[in-house]
mmCIF file of C-alpha atoms and ligand atoms in Angstrom:
data_model
loop_
_atom_site.group_PDB
_atom_site.id
_atom_site.type_symbol
_atom_site.label_atom_id
_atom_site.label_comp_id
_atom_site.label_asym_id
_atom_site.label_seq_id
_atom_site.Cartn_x
_atom_site.Cartn_y
_atom_site.Cartn_z
ATOM 1 C CA MET A 697 3.561 2.042 -8.238
ATOM 2 C CA GLU A 698 2.878 4.196 -5.187
ATOM 3 C CA SER A 699 1.365 1.970 -2.543
ATOM 4 C CA ILE A 700 -2.363 2.165 -1.973
ATOM 5 C CA ASN A 701 -3.794 2.070 1.517
ATOM 6 C CA TRP A 702 -6.634 -0.296 0.594
ATOM 7 C CA SER A 703 -8.453 -0.115 3.930
ATOM 8 C CA ASP A 704 -8.580 3.656 3.771
ATOM 9 C CA LEU A 705 -10.184 4.078 0.345
ATOM 10 C CA SER A 706 -13.274 6.226 0.032
ATOM 11 C CA PHE A 707 -15.790 6.229 -2.802
ATOM 12 C CA SER A 708 -13.837 8.512 -5.117
ATOM 13 C CA TYR A 709 -11.887 8.528 -8.358
ATOM 14 C CA MET A 710 -8.365 7.172 -8.531
ATOM 15 C CA LYS A 711 -6.438 6.937 -11.756
ATOM 16 C CA THR A 712 -5.801 3.395 -12.972
ATOM 17 C CA ASP A 713 -3.712 2.152 -15.901
ATOM 18 C CA TYR A 714 -6.238 1.680 -18.690
ATOM 19 C CA ASN A 715 -9.760 2.294 -19.913
ATOM 20 C CA VAL A 716 -11.510 0.727 -22.897
ATOM 21 C CA ARG A 717 -13.503 2.482 -25.620
ATOM 22 C CA CYS A 718 -15.639 1.567 -28.563
ATOM 23 C CA TYR A 719 -17.178 3.838 -31.181
ATOM 24 C CA TYR A 720 -20.462 3.591 -33.035
ATOM 25 C CA ARG A 721 -20.167 5.118 -36.518
ATOM 26 C CA ASP A 722 -21.944 4.565 -39.830
ATOM 27 C CA GLY A 723 -24.552 2.439 -38.124
ATOM 28 C CA LYS A 724 -22.213 -0.062 -36.493
ATOM 29 C CA TRP A 725 -19.941 -0.661 -33.505
ATOM 30 C CA GLY A 726 -16.194 -0.736 -34.174
ATOM 31 C CA GLU A 727 -13.374 -2.598 -32.437
ATOM 32 C CA LEU A 728 -12.767 -2.325 -28.714
ATOM 33 C CA GLU A 729 -9.795 -0.024 -28.082
ATOM 34 C CA VAL A 730 -7.531 0.270 -25.063
ATOM 35 C CA SER A 731 -6.480 3.713 -23.863
ATOM 36 C CA SER A 732 -4.276 5.007 -21.079
ATOM 37 C CA SER A 733 -5.576 8.573 -21.401
ATOM 38 C CA GLU A 734 -8.050 9.907 -18.857
ATOM 39 C CA TYR A 735 -9.444 12.344 -21.420
ATOM 40 C CA VAL A 736 -11.878 12.093 -24.304
ATOM 41 C CA PRO A 737 -11.677 14.398 -27.310
ATOM 42 C CA ILE A 738 -15.218 15.389 -28.113
ATOM 43 C CA HIS A 739 -17.048 17.567 -30.644
ATOM 44 C CA MET A 740 -18.336 20.739 -29.007
ATOM 45 C CA ALA A 741 -21.817 20.120 -30.428
ATOM 46 C CA ALA A 742 -22.022 16.519 -29.164
ATOM 47 C CA THR A 743 -25.540 15.662 -27.990
ATOM 48 C CA CYS A 744 -24.313 14.378 -24.620
ATOM 49 C CA LEU A 745 -22.938 17.805 -23.745
ATOM 50 C CA HIS A 746 -26.008 19.843 -24.663
ATOM 51 C CA TYR A 747 -28.985 17.551 -24.403
ATOM 52 C CA GLY A 748 -27.880 14.970 -21.868
ATOM 53 C CA GLN A 749 -27.961 12.115 -24.348
ATOM 54 C CA GLU A 750 -26.000 9.713 -22.175
ATOM 55 C CA ALA A 751 -26.347 6.756 -19.838
ATOM 56 C CA PHE A 752 -24.047 5.001 -17.411
ATOM 57 C CA GLU A 753 -23.735 1.872 -15.315
ATOM 58 C CA GLY A 754 -22.045 0.888 -12.092
ATOM 59 C CA LEU A 755 -20.877 -2.559 -11.032
ATOM 60 C CA LYS A 756 -18.077 -4.051 -8.998
ATOM 61 C CA ALA A 757 -15.320 -6.652 -9.095
ATOM 62 C CA PHE A 758 -14.306 -8.306 -5.834
ATOM 63 C CA ARG A 759 -11.164 -10.201 -4.835
ATOM 64 C CA GLY A 760 -12.567 -13.240 -3.051
ATOM 65 C CA VAL A 761 -11.472 -15.301 -0.085
ATOM 66 C CA ASP A 762 -9.976 -17.814 -2.573
ATOM 67 C CA GLY A 763 -8.024 -15.101 -4.399
ATOM 68 C CA LYS A 764 -10.323 -15.245 -7.452
ATOM 69 C CA VAL A 765 -11.875 -12.116 -8.954
ATOM 70 C CA ARG A 766 -15.665 -12.048 -9.146
ATOM 71 C CA ILE A 767 -17.733 -9.582 -11.134
ATOM 72 C CA PHE A 768 -21.247 -9.276 -9.774
ATOM 73 C CA ARG A 769 -24.234 -9.607 -12.146
ATOM 74 C CA LEU A 770 -22.494 -8.470 -15.298
ATOM 75 C CA ASP A 771 -25.338 -9.574 -17.576
ATOM 76 C CA GLU A 772 -27.935 -7.580 -15.630
ATOM 77 C CA ASN A 773 -25.889 -4.406 -16.008
ATOM 78 C CA ALA A 774 -25.477 -5.079 -19.728
ATOM 79 C CA LYS A 775 -29.264 -5.366 -20.123
ATOM 80 C CA ARG A 776 -30.000 -2.290 -18.082
ATOM 81 C CA MET A 777 -27.615 -0.177 -20.141
ATOM 82 C CA GLN A 778 -29.524 -1.283 -23.240
ATOM 83 C CA SER A 779 -32.810 -0.210 -21.721
ATOM 84 C CA SER A 780 -31.306 3.168 -20.772
ATOM 85 C CA ALA A 781 -29.917 3.569 -24.302
ATOM 86 C CA ASN A 782 -33.280 2.758 -25.879
ATOM 87 C CA CYS A 783 -35.047 5.239 -23.610
ATOM 88 C CA VAL A 784 -32.938 8.202 -24.784
ATOM 89 C CA LEU A 785 -32.623 6.967 -28.393
ATOM 90 C CA MET A 786 -28.969 5.946 -28.307
ATOM 91 C CA ALA A 787 -27.410 2.994 -30.113
ATOM 92 C CA PRO A 788 -27.581 0.187 -27.513
ATOM 93 C CA VAL A 789 -24.325 -1.601 -26.699
ATOM 94 C CA PRO A 790 -24.648 -5.295 -27.633
ATOM 95 C CA GLU A 791 -24.594 -7.494 -24.522
ATOM 96 C CA GLU A 792 -21.555 -9.425 -25.741
ATOM 97 C CA LEU A 793 -19.576 -6.245 -26.395
ATOM 98 C CA PHE A 794 -20.494 -4.942 -22.947
ATOM 99 C CA LYS A 795 -19.327 -8.143 -21.233
ATOM 100 C CA GLN A 796 -16.149 -8.393 -23.270
ATOM 101 C CA ALA A 797 -15.320 -4.754 -22.478
ATOM 102 C CA VAL A 798 -15.878 -5.196 -18.726
ATOM 103 C CA LEU A 799 -13.728 -8.351 -18.582
ATOM 104 C CA LYS A 800 -10.999 -6.661 -20.569
ATOM 105 C CA VAL A 801 -10.804 -3.474 -18.512
ATOM 106 C CA VAL A 802 -10.854 -5.397 -15.219
ATOM 107 C CA LYS A 803 -8.088 -7.692 -16.390
ATOM 108 C CA LEU A 804 -5.956 -4.807 -17.651
ATOM 109 C CA ASN A 805 -6.234 -3.134 -14.250
ATOM 110 C CA GLU A 806 -5.947 -6.245 -12.133
ATOM 111 C CA ARG A 807 -3.340 -4.682 -9.845
ATOM 112 C CA PHE A 808 -5.975 -2.177 -8.707
ATOM 113 C CA ILE A 809 -8.394 -4.803 -7.428
ATOM 114 C CA PRO A 810 -8.252 -4.432 -3.644
ATOM 115 C CA PRO A 811 -7.091 -7.495 -1.688
ATOM 116 C CA TYR A 812 -9.606 -9.674 0.132
ATOM 117 C CA GLY A 813 -10.336 -8.566 3.670
ATOM 118 C CA THR A 814 -9.942 -4.824 3.111
ATOM 119 C CA GLY A 815 -13.666 -4.256 2.490
ATOM 120 C CA ALA A 816 -12.762 -2.477 -0.735
ATOM 121 C CA SER A 817 -13.562 -3.420 -4.334
ATOM 122 C CA LEU A 818 -12.995 -2.326 -7.908
ATOM 123 C CA TYR A 819 -15.784 -0.073 -9.134
ATOM 124 C CA ILE A 820 -16.532 -0.416 -12.845
ATOM 125 C CA ARG A 821 -18.102 2.555 -14.618
ATOM 126 C CA PRO A 822 -19.430 1.978 -18.152
ATOM 127 C CA LEU A 823 -20.502 5.133 -19.970
ATOM 128 C CA LEU A 824 -22.399 5.608 -23.223
ATOM 129 C CA VAL A 825 -22.591 9.092 -24.754
ATOM 130 C CA GLY A 826 -23.930 10.705 -27.901
ATOM 131 C CA THR A 827 -20.898 12.161 -29.687
ATOM 132 C CA GLY A 828 -22.455 13.197 -32.988
ATOM 133 C CA ALA A 829 -22.829 16.948 -33.567
ATOM 134 C CA ARG A 830 -26.370 18.375 -33.439
ATOM 135 C CA VAL A 831 -27.772 21.807 -32.815
ATOM 136 C CA GLY A 832 -31.465 20.999 -33.020
ATOM 137 C CA VAL A 833 -32.802 18.552 -30.468
ATOM 138 C CA ASN A 834 -32.239 15.215 -32.175
ATOM 139 C CA PRO A 835 -30.485 11.970 -31.332
ATOM 140 C CA ALA A 836 -26.856 11.732 -32.454
ATOM 141 C CA ASP A 837 -25.648 9.470 -35.249
ATOM 142 C CA GLU A 838 -22.395 8.642 -33.423
ATOM 143 C CA TYR A 839 -21.772 7.216 -29.951
ATOM 144 C CA MET A 840 -18.892 6.412 -27.679
ATOM 145 C CA PHE A 841 -18.975 3.555 -25.188
ATOM 146 C CA LEU A 842 -16.253 3.778 -22.555
ATOM 147 C CA ILE A 843 -15.447 1.922 -19.339
ATOM 148 C CA PHE A 844 -13.087 3.010 -16.616
ATOM 149 C CA VAL A 845 -12.435 1.371 -13.271
ATOM 150 C CA THR A 846 -11.341 2.734 -9.926
ATOM 151 C CA PRO A 847 -10.728 1.071 -6.555
ATOM 152 C CA VAL A 848 -13.271 2.149 -3.951
ATOM 153 C CA GLY A 849 -14.010 1.781 -0.274
ATOM 154 C CA PRO A 850 -17.396 2.194 1.411
ATOM 155 C CA TYR A 851 -19.845 4.764 0.002
ATOM 156 C CA PHE A 852 -20.553 6.045 3.495
ATOM 157 C CA LYS A 853 -17.456 6.681 5.592
ATOM 158 C CA ALA A 854 -18.868 5.039 8.698
ATOM 159 C CA GLY A 855 -19.265 1.734 6.831
ATOM 160 C CA PHE A 856 -22.122 -0.544 7.862
ATOM 161 C CA LYS A 857 -23.680 1.913 10.336
ATOM 162 C CA PRO A 858 -27.056 3.644 10.204
ATOM 163 C CA THR A 859 -27.236 7.096 8.610
ATOM 164 C CA ASN A 860 -30.154 9.513 8.616
ATOM 165 C CA VAL A 861 -32.139 10.546 5.550
ATOM 166 C CA ALA A 862 -34.637 13.333 4.875
ATOM 167 C CA ILE A 863 -37.915 13.518 3.025
ATOM 168 C CA MET A 864 -37.763 16.778 1.062
ATOM 169 C CA ARG A 865 -41.139 17.761 -0.284
ATOM 170 C CA GLY A 866 -39.789 20.706 -2.254
ATOM 171 C CA PHE A 867 -37.896 18.544 -4.758
ATOM 172 C CA ASP A 868 -38.422 15.759 -7.279
ATOM 173 C CA ARG A 869 -35.661 13.793 -8.973
ATOM 174 C CA ALA A 870 -37.785 12.363 -11.786
ATOM 175 C CA ALA A 871 -41.262 12.688 -13.261
ATOM 176 C CA PRO A 872 -43.716 9.754 -13.275
ATOM 177 C CA LEU A 873 -43.461 9.292 -17.045
ATOM 178 C CA GLY A 874 -39.932 10.685 -17.375
ATOM 179 C CA THR A 875 -36.549 8.977 -17.130
ATOM 180 C CA GLY A 876 -36.419 7.940 -13.458
ATOM 181 C CA HIS A 877 -36.446 4.255 -14.393
ATOM 182 C CA VAL A 878 -33.260 4.455 -16.475
ATOM 183 C CA LYS A 879 -29.693 5.310 -15.508
ATOM 184 C CA VAL A 880 -29.195 8.622 -17.280
ATOM 185 C CA GLY A 881 -27.235 11.640 -16.085
ATOM 186 C CA GLY A 882 -30.195 14.025 -16.176
ATOM 187 C CA ASN A 883 -31.750 12.336 -13.151
ATOM 188 C CA TYR A 884 -28.579 13.035 -11.244
ATOM 189 C CA ALA A 885 -28.377 16.679 -12.314
ATOM 190 C CA ALA A 886 -31.953 17.024 -11.060
ATOM 191 C CA SER A 887 -30.965 15.556 -7.694
ATOM 192 C CA LEU A 888 -27.873 17.672 -6.977
ATOM 193 C CA ARG A 889 -29.597 20.627 -5.330
ATOM 194 C CA SER A 890 -31.741 18.575 -2.941
ATOM 195 C CA GLY A 891 -28.758 16.300 -2.267
ATOM 196 C CA ALA A 892 -26.577 19.267 -1.326
ATOM 197 C CA LEU A 893 -29.267 20.624 1.000
ATOM 198 C CA ALA A 894 -29.540 17.203 2.623
ATOM 199 C CA HIS A 895 -25.773 16.963 3.122
ATOM 200 C CA GLU A 896 -25.631 20.490 4.589
ATOM 201 C CA ASN A 897 -28.100 19.261 7.175
ATOM 202 C CA ASN A 898 -26.142 16.087 7.939
ATOM 203 C CA TYR A 899 -28.382 13.686 6.066
ATOM 204 C CA SER A 900 -26.790 11.016 3.906
ATOM 205 C CA ALA A 901 -29.518 11.188 1.255
ATOM 206 C CA VAL A 902 -32.938 12.469 0.235
ATOM 207 C CA LEU A 903 -35.838 10.055 0.412
ATOM 208 C CA TYR A 904 -37.966 11.271 -2.511
ATOM 209 C CA LEU A 905 -41.731 11.016 -2.592
ATOM 210 C CA ASP A 906 -43.672 10.226 -5.737
ATOM 211 C CA ALA A 907 -43.695 13.382 -7.843
ATOM 212 C CA LYS A 908 -47.407 13.330 -8.681
ATOM 213 C CA GLU A 909 -49.206 12.915 -5.374
ATOM 214 C CA LYS A 910 -46.412 13.359 -2.831
ATOM 215 C CA LYS A 911 -47.909 10.449 -0.920
ATOM 216 C CA TYR A 912 -45.747 7.433 -1.643
ATOM 217 C CA LEU A 913 -42.090 6.554 -1.073
ATOM 218 C CA ASP A 914 -39.881 6.555 -4.143
ATOM 219 C CA GLU A 915 -36.105 6.532 -4.632
ATOM 220 C CA CYS A 916 -33.558 7.220 -1.883
ATOM 221 C CA GLY A 917 -30.938 9.475 -3.476
ATOM 222 C CA PRO A 918 -28.817 7.291 -5.744
ATOM 223 C CA ALA A 919 -30.126 4.110 -4.103
ATOM 224 C CA ASN A 920 -33.298 2.046 -3.731
ATOM 225 C CA PHE A 921 -35.142 2.010 -0.428
ATOM 226 C CA PHE A 922 -36.564 -0.857 1.609
ATOM 227 C CA LEU A 923 -38.289 -1.516 4.912
ATOM 228 C CA ILE A 924 -38.453 -4.492 7.244
ATOM 229 C CA LYS A 925 -41.360 -5.473 9.424
ATOM 230 C CA GLY A 926 -40.990 -8.743 11.294
ATOM 231 C CA ASN A 927 -40.490 -11.335 8.590
ATOM 232 C CA LYS A 928 -41.344 -9.014 5.705
ATOM 233 C CA TYR A 929 -39.108 -7.154 3.236
ATOM 234 C CA VAL A 930 -41.036 -4.307 1.594
ATOM 235 C CA THR A 931 -39.724 -2.048 -1.174
ATOM 236 C CA PRO A 932 -41.576 0.694 -3.076
ATOM 237 C CA ALA A 933 -43.127 0.025 -6.477
ATOM 238 C CA SER A 934 -43.004 3.091 -8.731
ATOM 239 C CA GLY A 935 -42.495 3.862 -12.404
ATOM 240 C CA SER A 936 -39.823 6.436 -11.584
ATOM 241 C CA ILE A 937 -37.514 4.207 -9.535
ATOM 242 C CA LEU A 938 -34.327 2.857 -11.111
ATOM 243 C CA PRO A 939 -34.567 -0.957 -10.957
ATOM 244 C CA SER A 940 -31.587 -1.633 -8.687
ATOM 245 C CA ILE A 941 -29.781 -4.889 -9.353
ATOM 246 C CA THR A 942 -28.712 -4.908 -5.705
ATOM 247 C CA ASN A 943 -32.346 -4.623 -4.610
ATOM 248 C CA LYS A 944 -33.355 -7.389 -7.018
ATOM 249 C CA SER A 945 -30.604 -9.588 -5.560
ATOM 250 C CA ILE A 946 -31.556 -8.776 -1.957
ATOM 251 C CA MET A 947 -35.173 -9.712 -2.704
ATOM 252 C CA GLN A 948 -33.998 -13.141 -3.887
ATOM 253 C CA ILE A 949 -31.726 -13.515 -0.859
ATOM 254 C CA ALA A 950 -34.572 -12.462 1.446
ATOM 255 C CA GLU A 951 -36.862 -15.093 -0.059
ATOM 256 C CA SER A 952 -34.184 -17.757 0.241
ATOM 257 C CA LEU A 953 -33.845 -16.850 3.939
ATOM 258 C CA GLY A 954 -37.569 -17.342 4.407
ATOM 259 C CA LEU A 955 -38.638 -13.703 4.371
ATOM 260 C CA GLU A 956 -41.781 -12.566 2.632
ATOM 261 C CA VAL A 957 -41.066 -10.012 -0.103
ATOM 262 C CA GLU A 958 -43.488 -7.277 -1.102
ATOM 263 C CA ARG A 959 -43.046 -4.676 -3.787
ATOM 264 C CA ARG A 960 -45.862 -2.177 -3.594
ATOM 265 C CA ARG A 961 -46.761 1.456 -3.169
ATOM 266 C CA ILE A 962 -45.869 2.540 0.363
ATOM 267 C CA ALA A 963 -47.555 5.618 1.836
ATOM 268 C CA VAL A 964 -45.271 7.933 3.850
ATOM 269 C CA GLU A 965 -47.248 7.448 7.071
ATOM 270 C CA GLU A 966 -46.605 3.712 6.908
ATOM 271 C CA LEU A 967 -42.992 4.401 7.863
ATOM 272 C CA ALA A 968 -44.190 4.431 11.464
ATOM 273 C CA ASN A 969 -45.132 0.726 11.212
ATOM 274 C CA PHE A 970 -41.724 -0.711 10.331
ATOM 275 C CA ASP A 971 -38.815 -2.068 12.403
ATOM 276 C CA GLU A 972 -35.896 -1.418 10.047
ATOM 277 C CA ALA A 973 -35.134 0.680 6.985
ATOM 278 C CA GLY A 974 -32.287 0.697 4.513
ATOM 279 C CA GLU A 975 -30.856 1.938 1.238
ATOM 280 C CA CYS A 976 -29.327 -0.383 -1.315
ATOM 281 C CA GLY A 977 -27.255 -0.139 -4.475
ATOM 282 C CA THR A 978 -23.874 -1.140 -5.880
ATOM 283 C CA ALA A 979 -22.156 1.804 -4.198
ATOM 284 C CA ALA A 980 -24.186 1.825 -0.967
ATOM 285 C CA VAL A 981 -24.393 -2.022 -0.833
ATOM 286 C CA ILE A 982 -26.903 -2.174 2.039
ATOM 287 C CA SER A 983 -26.838 0.864 4.215
ATOM 288 C CA PRO A 984 -29.126 0.895 7.244
ATOM 289 C CA VAL A 985 -31.228 3.998 7.868
ATOM 290 C CA GLY A 986 -31.313 5.161 11.481
ATOM 291 C CA ARG A 987 -33.897 7.920 11.260
ATOM 292 C CA ILE A 988 -36.021 9.595 8.611
ATOM 293 C CA ASP A 989 -36.980 13.238 9.128
ATOM 294 C CA ASP A 990 -39.796 14.943 7.259
ATOM 295 C CA PHE A 991 -37.672 18.012 6.487
ATOM 296 C CA ASP A 992 -40.593 20.362 5.780
ATOM 297 C CA ASN A 993 -42.582 19.243 8.821
ATOM 298 C CA PRO A 994 -40.242 19.817 11.754
ATOM 299 C CA GLY A 995 -40.792 17.321 14.543
ATOM 300 C CA VAL A 996 -42.089 14.584 12.255
ATOM 301 C CA SER A 997 -39.551 11.746 12.341
ATOM 302 C CA TYR A 998 -39.460 7.992 11.985
ATOM 303 C CA VAL A 999 -36.833 6.216 14.077
ATOM 304 C CA PHE A 1000 -35.422 2.811 13.119
ATOM 305 C CA SER A 1001 -32.272 2.624 15.216
ATOM 306 C CA HIS A 1002 -32.164 3.791 18.831
ATOM 307 C CA ASP A 1003 -28.641 2.624 19.636
ATOM 308 C CA GLY A 1004 -26.710 3.574 16.502
ATOM 309 C CA GLN A 1005 -26.572 -0.063 15.409
ATOM 310 C CA PRO A 1006 -28.029 -1.692 12.288
ATOM 311 C CA GLY A 1007 -31.095 -3.918 12.636
ATOM 312 C CA LYS A 1008 -30.785 -7.708 12.700
ATOM 313 C CA VAL A 1009 -32.465 -8.360 9.352
ATOM 314 C CA CYS A 1010 -30.456 -5.666 7.557
ATOM 315 C CA GLU A 1011 -27.325 -7.211 8.950
ATOM 316 C CA LYS A 1012 -28.242 -10.729 7.860
ATOM 317 C CA LEU A 1013 -29.031 -9.534 4.318
ATOM 318 C CA TYR A 1014 -25.814 -7.514 4.184
ATOM 319 C CA LYS A 1015 -23.655 -10.416 5.347
ATOM 320 C CA THR A 1016 -25.241 -12.811 2.864
ATOM 321 C CA LEU A 1017 -24.853 -10.446 -0.088
ATOM 322 C CA ARG A 1018 -21.225 -9.628 0.792
ATOM 323 C CA GLY A 1019 -20.533 -13.315 1.407
ATOM 324 C CA ILE A 1020 -21.669 -14.194 -2.114
ATOM 325 C CA GLN A 1021 -19.669 -11.316 -3.630
ATOM 326 C CA TYR A 1022 -16.453 -12.262 -1.819
ATOM 327 C CA GLY A 1023 -16.828 -15.996 -2.480
ATOM 328 C CA GLU A 1024 -17.407 -16.895 1.166
ATOM 329 C CA ILE A 1025 -20.928 -18.184 0.543
ATOM 330 C CA GLU A 1026 -21.858 -20.462 -2.341
ATOM 331 C CA ASP A 1027 -23.163 -18.497 -5.327
ATOM 332 C CA LYS A 1028 -26.207 -20.695 -5.830
ATOM 333 C CA PHE A 1029 -27.943 -18.017 -7.891
ATOM 334 C CA GLY A 1030 -25.112 -17.919 -10.433
ATOM 335 C CA TRP A 1031 -24.537 -14.185 -10.061
ATOM 336 C CA ASN A 1032 -20.743 -14.029 -10.223
ATOM 337 C CA THR A 1033 -18.601 -14.037 -13.334
ATOM 338 C CA ILE A 1034 -15.173 -15.326 -12.337
ATOM 339 C CA LEU A 1035 -12.237 -13.742 -14.128
ATOM 340 C CA ASP A 1036 -9.840 -16.257 -15.604
HETATM 341 C C1 LIG B 1920 -27.649 2.907 -9.996
HETATM 342 C C2 LIG B 1920 -28.784 3.348 -9.167
HETATM 343 C C3 LIG B 1920 -29.304 2.557 -8.129
HETATM 344 C C4 LIG B 1920 -28.684 1.252 -7.703
HETATM 345 O O1 LIG B 1920 -28.720 0.267 -8.669
HETATM 346 P P1 LIG B 1920 -27.769 -0.991 -8.533
HETATM 347 O O2 LIG B 1920 -28.007 -1.774 -9.763
HETATM 348 O O3 LIG B 1920 -28.168 -1.722 -7.327
HETATM 349 O O4 LIG B 1920 -26.386 -0.457 -8.424
HETATM 350 C C5 LIG B 1920 -30.415 3.012 -7.447
HETATM 351 N N1 LIG B 1920 -30.978 4.188 -7.741
HETATM 352 C C6 LIG B 1920 -30.504 4.991 -8.716
HETATM 353 C C7 LIG B 1920 -31.171 6.280 -8.979
HETATM 354 C C8 LIG B 1920 -29.397 4.592 -9.462
HETATM 355 O O5 LIG B 1920 -28.931 5.386 -10.430
#
């Protein structure tokens, strides 16, 4: 095998040895299959291709300080994929099948799990797509569940350093009663144009406002958003936010560290009242936000980092979360599945 420079990995695709697949036909799930092909043969009228009938997940496996491999919150990802499947009328993947498939694909690609100390991890990408042929808008009768893995480094090149984000009032990623709360591809297609505009202007992400009133904070690109004020961790409540498992975990960590946790609607103007801001998700982990610009109102900005450094609370949360994932801190919440 060509040698991998583990410390230099970015968040991008790298071919690994195997992926696993399972097919839903005639009303039931078949056997889990192992494949070494990176391609999927698919009917040209498959519902995933035309009507976006698909959902995905994202989780990580970490090589710990003790050499053991830990998969973070496997059961939560299994449940969320079921809720996504139900939302777009796909056959949900049974929780047991999901877990078995993740363990299998990680084990088969064990040599791609980055060593401890490199800051890298193995990203696991489960995918569920409608494969049955339809021309009219209807759910498919056949589905494919697939998982591939790829070693990844930090989502943002700079690592644990503040980046800037932009409020863009000319775009929404999801409607209040749409699919924002589930992990389906359509939400991402809807976010590409605003995301590209943000990147062109050197922002790491778009901080979306609620689509109905344009008054409250919503999702931050492909991540959840949070704010810190003194001893308080505050994160937006909204029906169009994807319930991040990272955010859920950070809220529990915050409480265990004695912080007060609030999940509520947050008006844009309130940004001025907070000390720290951050994005969180499996890919982004915790990524501090340095400044938020109101893109359509030049001159209106909210600054959270004056010296290019992350805030103290962000840093404490980040270190605790990473510590649990890499086996440095006791997993008292029972979040890790250890590979045997
Ligand atoms: C996946 C995702 C997140 C992060 O969720 P995690 O479970 O923490 O990885 C946040 N927002 C959106 C829109 C997502 O798709």
